[in-house]
Amino acid sequence: KNQVEQSPQSLIILEGKNCTLQCNYTVSPFSNLRWYKQDTGRGPVSLTIMTFSENTKSNGRYTATLDADTKQSSLHITASQLSDSASYICVVSMIGEYGNKLVFGAGTILRVKS
Amino acid sequence: NAGVTQTPKFQVLKTGQSMTLQCAQDMNHNSMYWYRQDPGMGLRLIYYSASEGTTDKGEVPNGYNVSRLNKREFSLRLESAAPSQTSVYFCASSEVGTGLKNIQYFGAGTRLSVL
């Protein structure tokens, strides 16, 4: 079954600290992996997209890694800020018979406190 | 440039009532999507429209209908609402499909409660 599992479900960290969110997937055939940030009451916003051949991609203080062999990805947030409080969603794009299909993880809820 | 705009933002319905959720994008995208988001679950695709004039079922289409009115607008209709349709609904658009590097842009969502 094509699934995307994220851990932890939720996380609380102090402002200024780093954190790493995990994503494991069983999606096949794989096309690309995306991380989205979803603020409370808003729609998801794309942070990074990585293909099979890319094992790291940065967007400011966000760095995503991908290990396509073990089917794992992580999102590392450096020097966290209060505005980083959000849900982070891992999404895997799989190659389907009629085009690509996105499989969404349930998200990790991050709370950054002062 | 508003991106993807959804209306209404909130709605409460009684079981059996009907309603239409509206979505419009101003990015000249070809593909549009409707998702639902339920607590503890990933977003699930209800319907999508790969291009103007076409619509296809997604993962959870039962109880819904869609209309791709023109390139900009994609509406989702609940003909006879049920409590199981209580959810947050997101509309999204992308340039062409969800293939390599095609980013989806999401609206702010519609929170629907069916009593």
Tab-separated table of C-alpha atoms in Angstrom:
chain	number	residue	atom	x	y	z
A	1	LYS	CA	0.000	0.000	0.000
A	2	ASN	CA	1.302	3.461	-0.861
A	3	GLN	CA	1.739	5.309	2.413
A	4	VAL	CA	3.599	8.256	3.900
A	5	GLU	CA	4.292	8.112	7.641
A	6	GLN	CA	5.555	11.124	9.575
A	7	SER	CA	7.068	11.356	13.012
A	8	PRO	CA	6.728	12.696	15.563
A	9	GLN	CA	3.024	13.580	15.446
A	10	SER	CA	3.767	16.750	17.404
A	11	LEU	CA	6.762	18.527	18.816
A	12	ILE	CA	7.383	21.477	21.134
A	13	ILE	CA	10.735	23.257	21.059
A	14	LEU	CA	12.189	26.472	22.443
A	15	GLU	CA	12.794	29.416	20.146
A	16	GLY	CA	16.301	29.331	18.722
A	17	LYS	CA	16.654	25.553	18.925
A	18	ASN	CA	16.996	23.188	15.961
A	19	CYS	CA	14.701	20.296	15.188
A	20	THR	CA	14.346	17.457	12.692
A	21	LEU	CA	11.110	15.994	11.376
A	22	GLN	CA	10.996	12.530	9.819
A	23	CYS	CA	9.148	11.061	6.870
A	24	ASN	CA	9.109	7.409	5.772
A	25	TYR	CA	7.296	6.313	2.646
A	26	THR	CA	6.378	3.130	0.826
A	27	VAL	CA	5.228	4.891	-2.349
A	28	SER	CA	6.277	3.332	-5.634
A	29	PRO	CA	7.100	4.152	-8.352
A	30	PHE	CA	8.609	7.304	-6.924
A	31	SER	CA	8.708	10.610	-8.789
A	32	ASN	CA	9.562	13.290	-6.247
A	33	LEU	CA	9.172	14.229	-2.582
A	34	ARG	CA	7.845	17.533	-1.274
A	35	TRP	CA	7.648	19.231	2.082
A	36	TYR	CA	4.850	21.692	2.763
A	37	LYS	CA	4.276	24.095	5.653
A	38	GLN	CA	0.688	24.633	6.756
A	39	ASP	CA	-0.065	27.478	9.146
A	40	THR	CA	-3.178	27.141	11.292
A	41	GLY	CA	-6.267	28.015	9.265
A	42	ARG	CA	-4.348	28.276	5.997
A	43	GLY	CA	-3.562	26.070	3.022
A	44	PRO	CA	-0.229	24.232	2.646
A	45	VAL	CA	2.676	26.133	1.111
A	46	SER	CA	5.515	24.363	-0.700
A	47	LEU	CA	8.950	24.443	0.988
A	48	THR	CA	11.061	22.040	-1.084
A	49	ILE	CA	10.782	19.492	-3.874
A	50	MET	CA	13.405	16.763	-4.378
A	51	THR	CA	13.790	14.231	-7.140
A	52	PHE	CA	15.325	10.770	-6.915
A	53	SER	CA	18.820	12.063	-7.655
A	54	GLU	CA	18.765	14.915	-5.112
A	55	ASN	CA	19.668	14.060	-1.525
A	56	THR	CA	19.515	17.522	-0.001
A	57	LYS	CA	17.691	20.781	-0.713
A	58	SER	CA	17.645	23.985	1.315
A	59	ASN	CA	15.198	26.838	1.574
A	60	GLY	CA	16.488	29.393	4.060
A	61	ARG	CA	16.539	27.794	7.506
A	62	TYR	CA	14.804	24.669	6.169
A	63	THR	CA	16.927	21.784	4.858
A	64	ALA	CA	15.345	18.648	3.482
A	65	THR	CA	17.209	15.388	2.915
A	66	LEU	CA	16.199	12.358	0.919
A	67	ASP	CA	17.501	8.802	1.022
A	68	ALA	CA	15.731	7.070	-1.841
A	69	ASP	CA	17.319	3.715	-0.967
A	70	THR	CA	15.792	3.579	2.498
A	71	LYS	CA	12.758	5.658	1.450
A	72	GLN	CA	13.285	8.208	4.165
A	73	SER	CA	13.298	11.980	4.219
A	74	SER	CA	13.872	14.527	6.924
A	75	LEU	CA	13.219	18.230	7.312
A	76	HIS	CA	15.701	20.073	9.518
A	77	ILE	CA	14.797	23.495	10.870
A	78	THR	CA	17.688	25.618	12.105
A	79	ALA	CA	17.448	28.354	14.736
A	80	SER	CA	13.696	28.039	15.061
A	81	GLN	CA	11.449	31.088	15.238
A	82	LEU	CA	7.951	31.544	16.635
A	83	SER	CA	6.695	31.833	13.065
A	84	ASP	CA	7.859	28.263	12.391
A	85	SER	CA	4.928	27.021	14.485
A	86	ALA	CA	2.852	25.110	11.945
A	87	SER	CA	2.095	21.659	10.576
A	88	TYR	CA	4.765	20.237	8.260
A	89	ILE	CA	3.498	17.832	5.648
A	90	CYS	CA	5.568	15.339	3.680
A	91	VAL	CA	4.135	14.532	0.252
A	92	VAL	CA	5.375	11.900	-2.163
A	93	SER	CA	4.550	12.083	-5.855
A	94	MET	CA	4.181	8.695	-7.478
A	95	ILE	CA	4.080	7.883	-11.161
A	96	GLY	CA	0.592	6.671	-11.959
A	97	GLU	CA	-1.044	5.110	-14.967
A	98	TYR	CA	-2.790	8.377	-15.843
A	99	GLY	CA	-0.239	10.822	-14.511
A	100	ASN	CA	1.399	11.551	-11.212
A	101	LYS	CA	-0.483	11.147	-7.962
A	102	LEU	CA	0.343	12.819	-4.648
A	103	VAL	CA	0.309	10.821	-1.396
A	104	PHE	CA	0.131	13.048	1.679
A	105	GLY	CA	1.425	12.337	5.153
A	106	ALA	CA	-0.700	13.357	8.149
A	107	GLY	CA	1.820	16.016	9.152
A	108	THR	CA	3.936	16.899	12.183
A	109	ILE	CA	2.604	19.731	14.316
A	110	LEU	CA	5.473	21.933	15.488
A	111	ARG	CA	5.074	24.470	18.237
A	112	VAL	CA	7.911	26.887	18.918
A	113	LYS	CA	7.664	28.639	22.244
A	114	SER	CA	9.592	31.547	23.716
B	1	ASN	CA	-2.399	38.514	-7.646
B	2	ALA	CA	-4.543	36.603	-5.120
B	3	GLY	CA	-3.427	33.043	-6.032
B	4	VAL	CA	-6.168	30.545	-5.173
B	5	THR	CA	-9.349	31.969	-3.650
B	6	GLN	CA	-11.984	29.809	-1.966
B	7	THR	CA	-15.461	30.793	-0.815
B	8	PRO	CA	-17.009	30.514	1.654
B	9	LYS	CA	-14.444	30.245	4.469
B	10	PHE	CA	-16.936	28.625	6.865
B	11	GLN	CA	-20.263	26.856	6.384
B	12	VAL	CA	-22.677	24.932	8.571
B	13	LEU	CA	-25.213	22.668	6.876
B	14	LYS	CA	-27.963	20.369	8.034
B	15	THR	CA	-27.963	16.777	6.842
B	16	GLY	CA	-29.515	16.589	3.392
B	17	GLN	CA	-28.848	20.198	2.403
B	18	SER	CA	-26.851	21.004	-0.692
B	19	MET	CA	-24.160	23.568	-1.320
B	20	THR	CA	-21.410	24.522	-3.733
B	21	LEU	CA	-17.870	25.419	-2.755
B	22	GLN	CA	-16.272	27.899	-5.112
B	23	CYS	CA	-12.624	28.093	-6.157
B	24	ALA	CA	-10.871	30.479	-8.509
B	25	GLN	CA	-7.196	30.885	-9.433
B	26	ASP	CA	-5.525	33.792	-11.193
B	27	MET	CA	-2.209	32.109	-12.094
B	28	ASN	CA	-3.360	30.808	-15.496
B	29	HIS	CA	-2.868	27.241	-14.278
B	30	ASN	CA	-4.216	24.342	-16.289
B	31	SER	CA	-4.812	21.842	-13.476
B	32	MET	CA	-7.074	22.245	-10.455
B	33	TYR	CA	-7.878	19.971	-7.526
B	34	TRP	CA	-10.232	19.516	-4.612
B	35	TYR	CA	-8.977	17.884	-1.387
B	36	ARG	CA	-10.438	17.214	2.014
B	37	GLN	CA	-8.402	17.274	5.211
B	38	ASP	CA	-9.546	15.350	8.273
B	39	PRO	CA	-7.872	15.247	11.702
B	40	GLY	CA	-4.964	12.814	11.876
B	41	MET	CA	-5.071	12.080	8.157
B	42	GLY	CA	-3.267	13.356	5.112
B	43	LEU	CA	-5.089	15.365	2.483
B	44	ARG	CA	-7.190	13.159	0.236
B	45	LEU	CA	-8.018	13.981	-3.361
B	46	ILE	CA	-11.741	14.232	-4.134
B	47	TYR	CA	-11.722	15.315	-7.784
B	48	TYR	CA	-9.303	16.962	-10.133
B	49	SER	CA	-9.339	18.689	-13.480
B	50	ALA	CA	-6.185	18.177	-15.510
B	51	SER	CA	-7.221	20.891	-17.963
B	52	GLU	CA	-10.221	23.002	-18.875
B	53	GLY	CA	-13.071	20.775	-20.002
B	54	THR	CA	-11.938	17.628	-18.170
B	55	THR	CA	-12.647	16.294	-14.702
B	56	ASP	CA	-11.685	13.005	-13.054
B	57	LYS	CA	-12.380	11.217	-9.804
B	58	GLY	CA	-9.781	11.117	-7.112
B	59	GLU	CA	-9.484	8.918	-4.057
B	60	VAL	CA	-12.767	9.849	-2.296
B	61	PRO	CA	-15.303	11.125	-4.881
B	62	ASN	CA	-18.529	9.639	-3.467
B	63	GLY	CA	-21.096	12.250	-2.486
B	64	TYR	CA	-19.455	15.029	-4.518
B	65	ASN	CA	-19.681	16.513	-7.995
B	66	VAL	CA	-17.462	19.074	-9.681
B	67	SER	CA	-17.629	21.575	-12.513
B	68	ARG	CA	-14.691	23.147	-14.312
B	69	LEU	CA	-16.559	26.268	-15.309
B	70	ASN	CA	-13.623	27.789	-17.220
B	71	LYS	CA	-9.848	27.822	-16.871
B	72	ARG	CA	-10.009	29.924	-13.699
B	73	GLU	CA	-12.868	28.313	-11.777
B	74	PHE	CA	-13.450	24.841	-10.343
B	75	SER	CA	-16.442	24.249	-8.084
B	76	LEU	CA	-17.282	21.372	-5.733
B	77	ARG	CA	-20.914	20.482	-5.052
B	78	LEU	CA	-22.408	18.479	-2.220
B	79	GLU	CA	-25.879	17.405	-3.390
B	80	SER	CA	-27.079	15.941	-0.090
B	81	ALA	CA	-24.689	16.681	2.746
B	82	ALA	CA	-23.921	14.009	5.342
B	83	PRO	CA	-22.148	14.314	8.719
B	84	SER	CA	-19.252	12.266	7.258
B	85	GLN	CA	-18.570	15.212	4.949
B	86	THR	CA	-17.665	17.445	7.882
B	87	SER	CA	-14.125	18.426	6.988
B	88	VAL	CA	-11.838	21.177	5.781
B	89	TYR	CA	-11.869	21.440	1.989
B	90	PHE	CA	-8.906	22.755	0.023
B	91	CYS	CA	-8.748	23.769	-3.588
B	92	ALA	CA	-5.370	23.736	-5.331
B	93	SER	CA	-3.974	24.497	-8.745
B	94	SER	CA	-0.792	23.718	-10.646
B	95	GLU	CA	0.651	24.610	-14.006
B	96	VAL	CA	0.293	21.142	-15.496
B	97	GLY	CA	-0.562	18.090	-13.411
B	98	THR	CA	1.485	16.913	-10.445
B	99	GLY	CA	4.496	15.674	-12.356
B	100	LEU	CA	8.098	16.433	-11.758
B	101	LYS	CA	8.546	19.726	-9.983
B	102	ASN	CA	4.979	20.892	-10.586
B	103	ILE	CA	4.108	22.829	-7.465
B	104	GLN	CA	0.544	22.886	-6.221
B	105	TYR	CA	-0.738	26.160	-4.799
B	106	PHE	CA	-3.485	25.861	-2.216
B	107	GLY	CA	-6.350	28.095	-1.168
B	108	ALA	CA	-7.019	28.961	2.471
B	109	GLY	CA	-9.682	26.275	2.834
B	110	THR	CA	-13.395	26.001	3.607
B	111	ARG	CA	-14.380	24.635	7.013
B	112	LEU	CA	-17.627	22.710	6.602
B	113	SER	CA	-19.727	21.263	9.401
B	114	VAL	CA	-22.699	19.035	8.648
B	115	LEU	CA	-25.087	18.576	11.570
